[in-house]
mmCIF file of C-alpha atoms and ligand atoms in Angstrom:
data_model
loop_
_atom_site.group_PDB
_atom_site.id
_atom_site.type_symbol
_atom_site.label_atom_id
_atom_site.label_comp_id
_atom_site.label_asym_id
_atom_site.label_seq_id
_atom_site.Cartn_x
_atom_site.Cartn_y
_atom_site.Cartn_z
ATOM 1 C CA MET A 14 0.000 0.000 0.000
ATOM 2 C CA HIS A 15 2.781 2.334 0.954
ATOM 3 C CA GLY A 16 3.725 4.636 -2.015
ATOM 4 C CA THR A 17 0.920 3.689 -4.416
ATOM 5 C CA TRP A 18 -0.980 7.065 -4.228
ATOM 6 C CA LYS A 19 2.144 8.865 -5.422
ATOM 7 C CA LYS A 20 2.033 6.838 -8.615
ATOM 8 C CA MET A 21 -1.479 8.102 -9.270
ATOM 9 C CA LEU A 22 -0.222 11.770 -9.426
ATOM 10 C CA PRO A 23 1.106 13.261 -12.699
ATOM 11 C CA PRO A 24 4.870 13.645 -12.865
ATOM 12 C CA ARG A 25 6.321 16.728 -11.089
ATOM 13 C CA SER A 26 7.461 18.436 -14.334
ATOM 14 C CA TYR A 27 3.944 18.177 -15.707
ATOM 15 C CA VAL A 28 2.570 20.041 -12.608
ATOM 16 C CA ILE A 29 5.171 22.794 -13.025
ATOM 17 C CA TRP A 30 4.398 23.242 -16.715
ATOM 18 C CA THR A 31 0.661 23.395 -16.046
ATOM 19 C CA LEU A 32 1.285 26.100 -13.421
ATOM 20 C CA VAL A 33 3.501 28.106 -15.784
ATOM 21 C CA VAL A 34 0.901 27.952 -18.552
ATOM 22 C CA PHE A 35 -1.787 29.010 -16.110
ATOM 23 C CA ILE A 36 0.253 31.979 -14.824
ATOM 24 C CA VAL A 37 1.021 33.128 -18.349
ATOM 25 C CA PHE A 38 -2.658 32.889 -19.181
ATOM 26 C CA LEU A 39 -3.573 35.005 -16.112
ATOM 27 C CA ALA A 40 -0.934 37.613 -16.960
ATOM 28 C CA GLY A 41 -2.288 37.794 -20.492
ATOM 29 C CA LEU A 42 -5.785 38.414 -19.180
ATOM 30 C CA CYS A 43 -4.531 41.235 -16.967
ATOM 31 C CA ILE A 44 -2.670 42.966 -19.779
ATOM 32 C CA GLN A 45 -5.694 42.706 -22.019
ATOM 33 C CA ASN A 46 -7.877 44.228 -19.331
ATOM 34 C CA THR A 47 -5.579 47.127 -18.586
ATOM 35 C CA ASP A 48 -5.542 47.776 -22.313
ATOM 36 C CA ARG A 49 -9.278 47.855 -22.288
ATOM 37 C CA VAL A 50 -9.271 50.256 -19.337
ATOM 38 C CA PHE A 51 -6.905 52.626 -21.144
ATOM 39 C CA GLN A 52 -8.898 52.434 -24.340
ATOM 40 C CA ALA A 53 -12.100 53.126 -22.480
ATOM 41 C CA LYS A 54 -10.531 56.199 -20.885
ATOM 42 C CA GLN A 55 -9.396 57.578 -24.216
ATOM 43 C CA GLU A 56 -12.717 57.040 -25.930
ATOM 44 C CA GLN A 57 -14.779 58.654 -23.169
ATOM 45 C CA PRO A 58 -15.140 62.397 -23.817
ATOM 46 C CA ILE A 59 -14.254 64.550 -20.818
ATOM 47 C CA VAL A 60 -17.472 65.692 -19.187
ATOM 48 C CA PHE A 61 -17.187 68.900 -17.154
ATOM 49 C CA PRO A 62 -19.644 69.559 -14.372
ATOM 50 C CA ASP A 63 -22.386 71.959 -15.456
ATOM 51 C CA ARG A 64 -20.898 75.029 -13.810
ATOM 52 C CA LEU A 65 -17.762 74.681 -15.943
ATOM 53 C CA VAL A 66 -19.492 74.209 -19.281
ATOM 54 C CA GLU A 67 -20.007 77.936 -19.723
ATOM 55 C CA LYS A 68 -16.863 79.398 -21.246
ATOM 56 C CA SER A 69 -14.931 81.085 -18.464
ATOM 57 C CA ILE A 70 -13.221 84.466 -18.564
ATOM 58 C CA GLU A 71 -9.937 82.630 -18.012
ATOM 59 C CA LEU A 72 -10.517 80.462 -21.074
ATOM 60 C CA GLU A 73 -11.355 83.452 -23.282
ATOM 61 C CA HIS A 74 -8.250 85.131 -21.922
ATOM 62 C CA CYS A 75 -6.068 82.090 -22.724
ATOM 63 C CA GLU A 76 -7.460 81.910 -26.247
ATOM 64 C CA ARG A 77 -6.497 85.520 -26.882
ATOM 65 C CA LYS A 78 -2.994 84.862 -25.589
ATOM 66 C CA LEU A 79 -2.680 81.720 -27.736
ATOM 67 C CA LEU A 80 -3.326 83.832 -30.815
ATOM 68 C CA LEU A 81 0.020 85.506 -30.242
ATOM 69 C CA ASN A 82 2.440 83.640 -32.486
ATOM 70 C CA THR A 83 5.465 85.406 -31.086
ATOM 71 C CA VAL A 84 6.575 85.644 -27.464
ATOM 72 C CA LYS A 85 8.224 88.954 -28.236
ATOM 73 C CA LYS A 86 4.921 90.839 -28.188
ATOM 74 C CA ARG A 87 3.657 92.406 -24.969
ATOM 75 C CA THR A 88 0.516 90.723 -23.712
ATOM 76 C CA MET A 89 -0.474 93.208 -21.002
ATOM 77 C CA ALA A 90 -3.423 94.581 -22.994
ATOM 78 C CA LEU A 91 -4.753 91.051 -23.549
ATOM 79 C CA ASN A 92 -5.198 90.557 -19.800
ATOM 80 C CA VAL A 93 -8.540 91.027 -18.117
ATOM 81 C CA LEU A 94 -7.074 92.929 -15.143
ATOM 82 C CA SER A 95 -4.444 95.646 -14.998
ATOM 83 C CA THR A 96 -1.702 95.517 -12.349
ATOM 84 C CA TRP A 97 -3.771 97.911 -10.206
ATOM 85 C CA LEU A 98 -6.784 95.609 -10.600
ATOM 86 C CA ALA A 99 -8.785 97.702 -13.032
ATOM 87 C CA PRO A 100 -10.819 95.431 -15.326
ATOM 88 C CA ILE A 101 -9.875 95.452 -19.013
ATOM 89 C CA ILE A 102 -13.134 95.057 -20.914
ATOM 90 C CA TRP A 103 -13.038 92.406 -23.616
ATOM 91 C CA ASP A 104 -15.925 90.469 -25.083
ATOM 92 C CA GLY A 105 -16.831 87.665 -22.667
ATOM 93 C CA THR A 106 -15.695 89.392 -19.476
ATOM 94 C CA TYR A 107 -19.088 90.641 -18.286
ATOM 95 C CA ASP A 108 -22.739 89.654 -18.006
ATOM 96 C CA ILE A 109 -24.684 92.484 -19.633
ATOM 97 C CA ASN A 110 -28.005 91.503 -18.016
ATOM 98 C CA VAL A 111 -26.607 91.887 -14.502
ATOM 99 C CA LEU A 112 -25.019 95.225 -15.403
ATOM 100 C CA ASN A 113 -28.140 96.543 -17.141
ATOM 101 C CA ASN A 114 -30.137 95.871 -13.980
ATOM 102 C CA GLN A 115 -27.560 97.657 -11.851
ATOM 103 C CA HIS A 116 -27.750 100.698 -14.141
ATOM 104 C CA ASN A 117 -31.508 100.791 -14.304
ATOM 105 C CA GLU A 118 -31.630 104.436 -13.202
ATOM 106 C CA THR A 119 -28.259 105.607 -14.466
ATOM 107 C CA ARG A 120 -28.188 108.738 -16.637
ATOM 108 C CA ILE A 121 -25.468 108.805 -19.259
ATOM 109 C CA GLY A 122 -24.125 111.692 -21.329
ATOM 110 C CA LEU A 123 -22.333 111.459 -24.674
ATOM 111 C CA PHE A 124 -20.151 114.487 -25.399
ATOM 112 C CA VAL A 125 -19.177 115.157 -28.981
ATOM 113 C CA PHE A 126 -17.675 118.036 -30.968
ATOM 114 C CA ALA A 127 -18.644 118.605 -34.613
ATOM 115 C CA VAL A 128 -17.276 121.900 -35.851
ATOM 116 C CA LYS A 129 -16.547 123.084 -39.371
ATOM 117 C CA LYS A 130 -16.357 120.238 -41.865
ATOM 118 C CA TYR A 131 -16.676 117.591 -39.170
ATOM 119 C CA ILE A 132 -20.418 118.296 -39.024
ATOM 120 C CA ARG A 133 -20.800 115.799 -41.873
ATOM 121 C CA PHE A 134 -19.894 112.980 -39.452
ATOM 122 C CA LEU A 135 -22.577 113.924 -36.936
ATOM 123 C CA LEU A 136 -25.691 112.241 -38.346
ATOM 124 C CA PRO A 137 -24.081 108.820 -38.990
ATOM 125 C CA PHE A 138 -22.497 109.072 -35.527
ATOM 126 C CA LEU A 139 -25.835 109.781 -33.821
ATOM 127 C CA GLU A 140 -27.782 107.238 -35.878
ATOM 128 C CA SER A 141 -25.289 104.504 -35.047
ATOM 129 C CA ALA A 142 -25.414 105.563 -31.375
ATOM 130 C CA GLU A 143 -29.182 105.083 -31.414
ATOM 131 C CA ARG A 144 -28.584 101.551 -32.602
ATOM 132 C CA TYR A 145 -25.721 100.494 -30.358
ATOM 133 C CA PHE A 146 -24.879 103.012 -27.611
ATOM 134 C CA MET A 147 -26.499 102.393 -24.192
ATOM 135 C CA VAL A 148 -29.667 101.019 -25.742
ATOM 136 C CA GLY A 149 -32.536 101.029 -23.228
ATOM 137 C CA HIS A 150 -30.866 103.580 -20.936
ATOM 138 C CA LYS A 151 -31.284 107.307 -20.298
ATOM 139 C CA VAL A 152 -28.962 109.108 -22.677
ATOM 140 C CA THR A 153 -28.294 112.793 -23.297
ATOM 141 C CA TYR A 154 -26.252 113.773 -26.333
ATOM 142 C CA TYR A 155 -24.190 116.918 -25.765
ATOM 143 C CA VAL A 156 -23.398 118.065 -29.276
ATOM 144 C CA PHE A 157 -21.158 121.093 -29.774
ATOM 145 C CA THR A 158 -21.167 122.665 -33.203
ATOM 146 C CA ASP A 159 -20.722 125.987 -34.978
ATOM 147 C CA LYS A 160 -23.764 125.247 -37.162
ATOM 148 C CA VAL A 161 -26.594 124.403 -34.767
ATOM 149 C CA ASN A 162 -29.193 125.183 -37.424
ATOM 150 C CA ASP A 163 -27.707 122.756 -39.938
ATOM 151 C CA VAL A 164 -27.922 119.751 -37.642
ATOM 152 C CA VAL A 165 -30.156 116.975 -38.941
ATOM 153 C CA LYS A 166 -31.686 115.206 -35.972
ATOM 154 C CA PRO A 167 -31.746 111.409 -35.972
ATOM 155 C CA LYS A 168 -34.852 109.418 -35.098
ATOM 156 C CA MET A 169 -34.439 108.889 -31.379
ATOM 157 C CA ALA A 170 -35.770 106.287 -28.958
ATOM 158 C CA GLU A 171 -37.655 107.175 -25.793
ATOM 159 C CA GLY A 172 -35.528 108.406 -22.884
ATOM 160 C CA ARG A 173 -32.947 109.957 -25.159
ATOM 161 C CA ILE A 174 -32.327 113.692 -25.437
ATOM 162 C CA LEU A 175 -30.364 115.708 -27.996
ATOM 163 C CA GLN A 176 -28.824 118.963 -26.742
ATOM 164 C CA LEU A 177 -27.278 121.238 -29.326
ATOM 165 C CA HIS A 178 -24.756 123.792 -28.142
ATOM 166 C CA ASP A 179 -23.155 126.589 -30.072
ATOM 167 C CA VAL A 180 -19.381 126.718 -30.095
ATOM 168 C CA ALA A 181 -16.887 128.952 -31.876
ATOM 169 C CA ALA A 182 -15.250 127.592 -35.019
ATOM 170 C CA ASP A 183 -11.575 128.122 -34.294
ATOM 171 C CA GLN A 184 -9.420 128.665 -37.327
ATOM 172 C CA ARG A 185 -6.451 126.642 -36.157
ATOM 173 C CA TRP A 186 -7.119 122.975 -35.552
ATOM 174 C CA GLN A 187 -4.919 123.062 -32.474
ATOM 175 C CA ASP A 188 -7.468 125.474 -31.045
ATOM 176 C CA VAL A 189 -10.368 123.141 -31.913
ATOM 177 C CA SER A 190 -8.660 120.466 -29.869
ATOM 178 C CA MET A 191 -8.086 122.895 -27.006
ATOM 179 C CA ARG A 192 -11.648 124.204 -27.171
ATOM 180 C CA ARG A 193 -12.891 120.674 -26.620
ATOM 181 C CA MET A 194 -11.110 120.355 -23.256
ATOM 182 C CA GLU A 195 -12.125 123.866 -22.224
ATOM 183 C CA THR A 196 -15.807 123.213 -23.035
ATOM 184 C CA LEU A 197 -15.620 119.979 -21.094
ATOM 185 C CA THR A 198 -14.383 121.799 -17.967
ATOM 186 C CA VAL A 199 -17.261 124.282 -18.150
ATOM 187 C CA PHE A 200 -20.023 121.716 -18.704
ATOM 188 C CA THR A 201 -18.778 119.091 -16.230
ATOM 189 C CA LYS A 202 -18.675 121.814 -13.568
ATOM 190 C CA GLU A 203 -21.924 123.629 -14.161
ATOM 191 C CA ARG A 204 -24.530 121.796 -16.122
ATOM 192 C CA MET A 205 -23.800 118.100 -16.272
ATOM 193 C CA PRO A 206 -23.754 117.326 -12.505
ATOM 194 C CA LYS A 207 -27.495 118.124 -12.454
ATOM 195 C CA GLU A 208 -28.313 116.100 -15.555
ATOM 196 C CA ILE A 209 -26.175 112.970 -15.716
ATOM 197 C CA ASP A 210 -24.185 110.488 -13.617
ATOM 198 C CA TYR A 211 -21.587 109.369 -16.171
ATOM 199 C CA LEU A 212 -20.115 111.117 -19.181
ATOM 200 C CA VAL A 213 -18.629 109.470 -22.259
ATOM 201 C CA CYS A 214 -16.489 111.654 -24.563
ATOM 202 C CA ALA A 215 -16.040 110.640 -28.177
ATOM 203 C CA ASP A 216 -14.624 111.750 -31.517
ATOM 204 C CA VAL A 217 -17.329 112.415 -34.084
ATOM 205 C CA ASP A 218 -15.502 110.828 -37.036
ATOM 206 C CA MET A 219 -16.555 107.395 -35.772
ATOM 207 C CA VAL A 220 -19.546 105.058 -35.976
ATOM 208 C CA PHE A 221 -20.865 102.540 -33.482
ATOM 209 C CA ASN A 222 -20.785 99.151 -35.148
ATOM 210 C CA ASP A 223 -21.673 96.794 -32.274
ATOM 211 C CA HIS A 224 -22.875 96.930 -28.677
ATOM 212 C CA VAL A 225 -21.372 99.648 -26.451
ATOM 213 C CA GLY A 226 -23.268 99.598 -23.164
ATOM 214 C CA VAL A 227 -23.076 100.105 -19.420
ATOM 215 C CA GLU A 228 -20.091 97.736 -19.178
ATOM 216 C CA ILE A 229 -17.968 100.779 -20.089
ATOM 217 C CA LEU A 230 -19.158 102.876 -17.143
ATOM 218 C CA GLY A 231 -16.778 103.493 -14.266
ATOM 219 C CA ASP A 232 -15.208 106.292 -12.231
ATOM 220 C CA LEU A 233 -12.458 106.928 -14.772
ATOM 221 C CA VAL A 234 -12.399 104.974 -18.036
ATOM 222 C CA ALA A 235 -9.999 105.057 -20.987
ATOM 223 C CA THR A 236 -9.519 103.018 -24.165
ATOM 224 C CA ILE A 237 -6.286 101.322 -25.218
ATOM 225 C CA HIS A 238 -5.022 102.704 -28.541
ATOM 226 C CA PRO A 239 -5.776 100.063 -31.184
ATOM 227 C CA ALA A 240 -2.524 100.646 -33.087
ATOM 228 C CA LEU A 241 -0.285 100.205 -30.022
ATOM 229 C CA PHE A 242 -1.930 97.537 -27.902
ATOM 230 C CA LEU A 243 0.836 94.953 -28.425
ATOM 231 C CA PHE A 244 3.667 97.490 -28.091
ATOM 232 C CA GLU A 245 6.286 97.708 -25.364
ATOM 233 C CA PRO A 246 5.952 100.934 -23.316
ATOM 234 C CA GLU A 247 9.124 102.253 -24.990
ATOM 235 C CA GLY A 248 7.148 102.368 -28.243
ATOM 236 C CA PHE A 249 4.274 104.391 -26.785
ATOM 237 C CA THR A 250 3.944 107.806 -28.404
ATOM 238 C CA TYR A 251 3.937 109.783 -25.156
ATOM 239 C CA GLU A 252 5.260 113.355 -25.128
ATOM 240 C CA ARG A 253 8.912 112.832 -24.165
ATOM 241 C CA ARG A 254 10.157 116.435 -23.914
ATOM 242 C CA PRO A 255 10.396 117.424 -20.229
ATOM 243 C CA ILE A 256 9.508 121.023 -21.136
ATOM 244 C CA SER A 257 5.946 120.023 -22.050
ATOM 245 C CA ALA A 258 3.222 119.676 -19.413
ATOM 246 C CA ALA A 259 2.324 116.380 -21.114
ATOM 247 C CA TYR A 260 5.781 114.907 -20.409
ATOM 248 C CA VAL A 261 5.925 111.235 -19.471
ATOM 249 C CA PRO A 262 9.399 110.007 -18.409
ATOM 250 C CA HIS A 263 10.723 106.742 -19.863
ATOM 251 C CA GLY A 264 9.842 103.785 -17.662
ATOM 252 C CA GLN A 265 6.485 105.282 -16.667
ATOM 253 C CA GLY A 266 3.063 104.493 -18.084
ATOM 254 C CA ASP A 267 1.099 101.297 -18.542
ATOM 255 C CA PHE A 268 -0.931 101.652 -21.740
ATOM 256 C CA TYR A 269 -1.169 104.246 -24.466
ATOM 257 C CA TYR A 270 -4.769 105.429 -24.546
ATOM 258 C CA MET A 271 -6.629 106.958 -27.478
ATOM 259 C CA ALA A 272 -8.543 110.201 -26.992
ATOM 260 C CA ALA A 273 -11.384 109.107 -29.315
ATOM 261 C CA LEU A 274 -13.250 107.440 -26.391
ATOM 262 C CA TYR A 275 -12.927 108.017 -22.656
ATOM 263 C CA GLY A 276 -15.272 108.752 -19.817
ATOM 264 C CA GLY A 277 -16.210 108.476 -16.195
ATOM 265 C CA LYS A 278 -18.203 110.047 -13.391
ATOM 266 C CA VAL A 279 -18.885 113.706 -14.165
ATOM 267 C CA ASP A 280 -16.627 114.981 -11.345
ATOM 268 C CA GLU A 281 -13.763 112.754 -12.519
ATOM 269 C CA ILE A 282 -14.046 114.129 -16.059
ATOM 270 C CA TYR A 283 -14.095 117.619 -14.575
ATOM 271 C CA LYS A 284 -10.750 116.931 -12.863
ATOM 272 C CA LEU A 285 -9.329 115.303 -15.997
ATOM 273 C CA SER A 286 -10.388 118.076 -18.374
ATOM 274 C CA MET A 287 -9.139 120.775 -15.960
ATOM 275 C CA ALA A 288 -5.716 119.132 -15.777
ATOM 276 C CA CYS A 289 -5.500 118.638 -19.550
ATOM 277 C CA HIS A 290 -6.733 122.140 -20.335
ATOM 278 C CA LYS A 291 -4.231 123.629 -17.890
ATOM 279 C CA GLY A 292 -1.437 121.591 -19.487
ATOM 280 C CA ILE A 293 -2.368 122.710 -22.986
ATOM 281 C CA GLU A 294 -2.389 126.372 -21.846
ATOM 282 C CA GLU A 295 0.976 126.044 -20.121
ATOM 283 C CA ASP A 296 2.470 124.589 -23.295
ATOM 284 C CA LYS A 297 0.896 127.320 -25.394
ATOM 285 C CA LYS A 298 2.536 129.989 -23.204
ATOM 286 C CA LYS A 299 5.891 128.338 -23.912
ATOM 287 C CA ASP A 300 4.973 128.268 -27.583
ATOM 288 C CA ILE A 301 5.096 124.494 -27.711
ATOM 289 C CA GLU A 302 2.509 121.881 -28.415
ATOM 290 C CA ALA A 303 2.460 118.271 -27.270
ATOM 291 C CA LEU A 304 3.151 115.569 -29.867
ATOM 292 C CA TRP A 305 -0.473 114.409 -30.071
ATOM 293 C CA GLN A 306 -2.131 117.494 -28.557
ATOM 294 C CA GLU A 307 -4.900 116.664 -26.097
ATOM 295 C CA GLU A 308 -4.217 112.929 -26.415
ATOM 296 C CA SER A 309 -0.724 113.527 -25.009
ATOM 297 C CA HIS A 310 -2.132 115.462 -22.059
ATOM 298 C CA LEU A 311 -4.789 112.798 -21.507
ATOM 299 C CA ASN A 312 -2.101 110.122 -21.434
ATOM 300 C CA ARG A 313 0.019 112.087 -18.990
ATOM 301 C CA TYR A 314 -2.993 112.505 -16.691
ATOM 302 C CA LEU A 315 -3.760 108.772 -16.833
ATOM 303 C CA VAL A 316 -0.195 107.797 -15.935
ATOM 304 C CA TYR A 317 -0.606 109.568 -12.589
ATOM 305 C CA ASN A 318 -4.363 109.053 -12.156
ATOM 306 C CA LYS A 319 -4.909 105.450 -13.139
ATOM 307 C CA PRO A 320 -8.197 104.631 -14.808
ATOM 308 C CA THR A 321 -10.534 102.418 -12.768
ATOM 309 C CA LYS A 322 -11.661 100.626 -15.917
ATOM 310 C CA ILE A 323 -9.878 100.072 -19.219
ATOM 311 C CA LEU A 324 -11.529 99.416 -22.561
ATOM 312 C CA SER A 325 -9.831 96.985 -24.939
ATOM 313 C CA PRO A 326 -9.346 97.985 -28.602
ATOM 314 C CA GLU A 327 -12.773 96.443 -29.270
ATOM 315 C CA TYR A 328 -13.966 99.926 -28.286
ATOM 316 C CA ILE A 329 -11.917 101.844 -30.870
ATOM 317 C CA TRP A 330 -10.990 100.084 -34.033
ATOM 318 C CA ASP A 331 -9.908 101.052 -37.513
ATOM 319 C CA THR A 332 -10.418 98.543 -40.323
ATOM 320 C CA ASP A 333 -6.872 98.970 -41.689
ATOM 321 C CA LEU A 334 -5.078 98.031 -38.470
ATOM 322 C CA PRO A 335 -2.977 94.875 -38.022
ATOM 323 C CA ASN A 336 -3.768 92.228 -35.346
ATOM 324 C CA GLY A 337 -7.501 92.392 -36.074
ATOM 325 C CA GLU A 338 -7.780 88.671 -35.225
ATOM 326 C CA PHE A 339 -7.715 89.632 -31.536
ATOM 327 C CA ILE A 340 -10.731 91.867 -31.929
ATOM 328 C CA LYS A 341 -13.877 89.744 -31.977
ATOM 329 C CA ARG A 342 -16.204 92.712 -31.762
ATOM 330 C CA LYS A 343 -15.430 95.944 -33.556
ATOM 331 C CA ARG A 344 -17.751 98.133 -31.573
ATOM 332 C CA PHE A 345 -16.670 101.672 -32.468
ATOM 333 C CA LEU A 346 -15.040 102.228 -35.836
ATOM 334 C CA ALA A 347 -13.094 105.138 -37.288
ATOM 335 C CA VAL A 348 -14.688 106.529 -40.453
ATOM 336 C CA ARG A 349 -12.439 106.824 -43.500
ATOM 337 C CA LYS A 350 -11.708 110.470 -44.111
ATOM 338 C CA ASN A 351 -9.701 112.583 -46.460
ATOM 339 C CA HIS A 352 -7.587 114.448 -43.899
ATOM 340 C CA GLN A 353 -6.623 117.180 -46.379
ATOM 341 C CA GLU A 354 -10.170 117.850 -47.472
ATOM 342 C CA VAL A 355 -11.903 117.631 -44.102
ATOM 343 C CA ARG A 356 -9.462 119.873 -42.256
ATOM 344 C CA ASN A 357 -9.427 122.820 -44.663
HETATM 345 C C1 5GW B 411 -9.108 118.237 -36.180
HETATM 346 C C2 5GW B 411 -7.820 118.243 -36.714
HETATM 347 C C3 5GW B 411 -7.488 119.091 -37.744
HETATM 348 C C4 5GW B 411 -8.424 119.943 -38.247
HETATM 349 C C5 5GW B 411 -9.707 119.925 -37.720
HETATM 350 C C6 5GW B 411 -10.052 119.085 -36.681
HETATM 351 C C7 5GW B 411 -11.399 119.079 -36.145
HETATM 352 C C8 5GW B 411 -11.738 118.225 -35.098
HETATM 353 C C9 5GW B 411 -12.442 119.881 -36.687
HETATM 354 O O1 5GW B 411 -12.277 120.695 -37.615
HETATM 355 N N1 5GW B 411 -13.706 119.802 -36.182
HETATM 356 C C10 5GW B 411 -14.003 118.949 -35.144
HETATM 357 O O2 5GW B 411 -15.160 118.897 -34.742
HETATM 358 N N2 5GW B 411 -12.995 118.196 -34.585
HETATM 359 C C11 5GW B 411 -13.333 117.335 -33.443
HETATM 360 O O3 5GW B 411 -12.164 116.864 -32.819
HETATM 361 C C12 5GW B 411 -14.104 116.100 -33.886
HETATM 362 O O4 5GW B 411 -14.969 115.660 -32.861
HETATM 363 C C13 5GW B 411 -12.988 115.126 -34.107
HETATM 364 O O5 5GW B 411 -13.429 113.782 -34.130
HETATM 365 C C14 5GW B 411 -12.093 115.447 -32.937
HETATM 366 C C15 5GW B 411 -10.632 114.975 -33.056
HETATM 367 O O6 5GW B 411 -10.108 115.298 -34.313
HETATM 368 P P1 5GW B 411 -9.764 114.157 -35.374
HETATM 369 O O7 5GW B 411 -10.885 113.183 -35.380
HETATM 370 O O8 5GW B 411 -9.448 114.779 -36.676
HETATM 371 O O9 5GW B 411 -8.476 113.500 -34.782
HETATM 372 P P2 5GW B 411 -7.917 112.050 -35.200
HETATM 373 O O10 5GW B 411 -6.702 111.868 -34.324
HETATM 374 O O11 5GW B 411 -8.970 111.035 -34.889
HETATM 375 O O12 5GW B 411 -7.607 112.073 -36.663
HETATM 376 MN MN1 MN B 412 -11.018 111.068 -34.885
#
């Protein structure tokens, strides 16, 4: 009897081989399964929770930065916040319904000069403003012209008022530019505080081409110059002569702003226009004139009195400019003009 059961077992090598085959088979199964797991992961689309589905400000911001095909360009203007935490208004950075509700009762002024030949720009300007500027809000147009009787009034919506004011037609264009700042100081001091909460100042040789609403309102608001928004500060066309009141030393200044659209609370525009007007007068006494006239003085003021809100070049655009791919909405467009003809 002893030893007979052993004979009934398969030989030892056979057991080992069976085990090896079995282990290899198991390993194979595992590998196949992990493969399947990986495949499954790749095929499954990533599903964000609902609150992330809406495109975020950060994502919009990244997309704008990705458009830059060179790292040499300055991206400051593509941000949505300045270094002093003023918002930079780009499409996608605000919810207009929330803001419209907040500004339910807000009264807004639009200040514009149309003297001499520039009166031809007035009607298209006002008509486009009726279509796109602060639609649904209380708006007063402050139009200054030397030909009040020639003004053709646009068809205006309810809650909108057109004020026509007589202004002298200065011979020299430098004086037209100066007159604008002077008029602004008078009206922001005396009349406007009783009539409006915010004032927007604009060039008349422009048309509104897309929404410009209450998202642009703030204590002190300026627009980044559309030709210089990717420039290094050294390339900004500030007045660099220390003798001028508009002087900005190298190393100072954040953005170069364009004088074709700026605004703010009435008292802030009073302070701004006073400072600029004073600067222009000081220069005139010295028989000098800043490189870009009132725009130079405006820029100097904004270096030392930072705007509380900054408008991206969406808010002043010119169809001939480079880098248009960054500008999804061209809200306020320069009108083509024959400089020679219009200024004589
Ligand atoms: C401006 C420059 C040279 C000669 C005349 C003028 C001028 C300007 C004028 O004769 N009448 C006038 O109403 N203006 C006002 O100043 C307009 O509102 C105009 O939009 C603004 C700024 O002048 P622009 O538009 O010629 O300046 P740029 O820098 O936009 O070409
Ligand atoms: Mn202009």
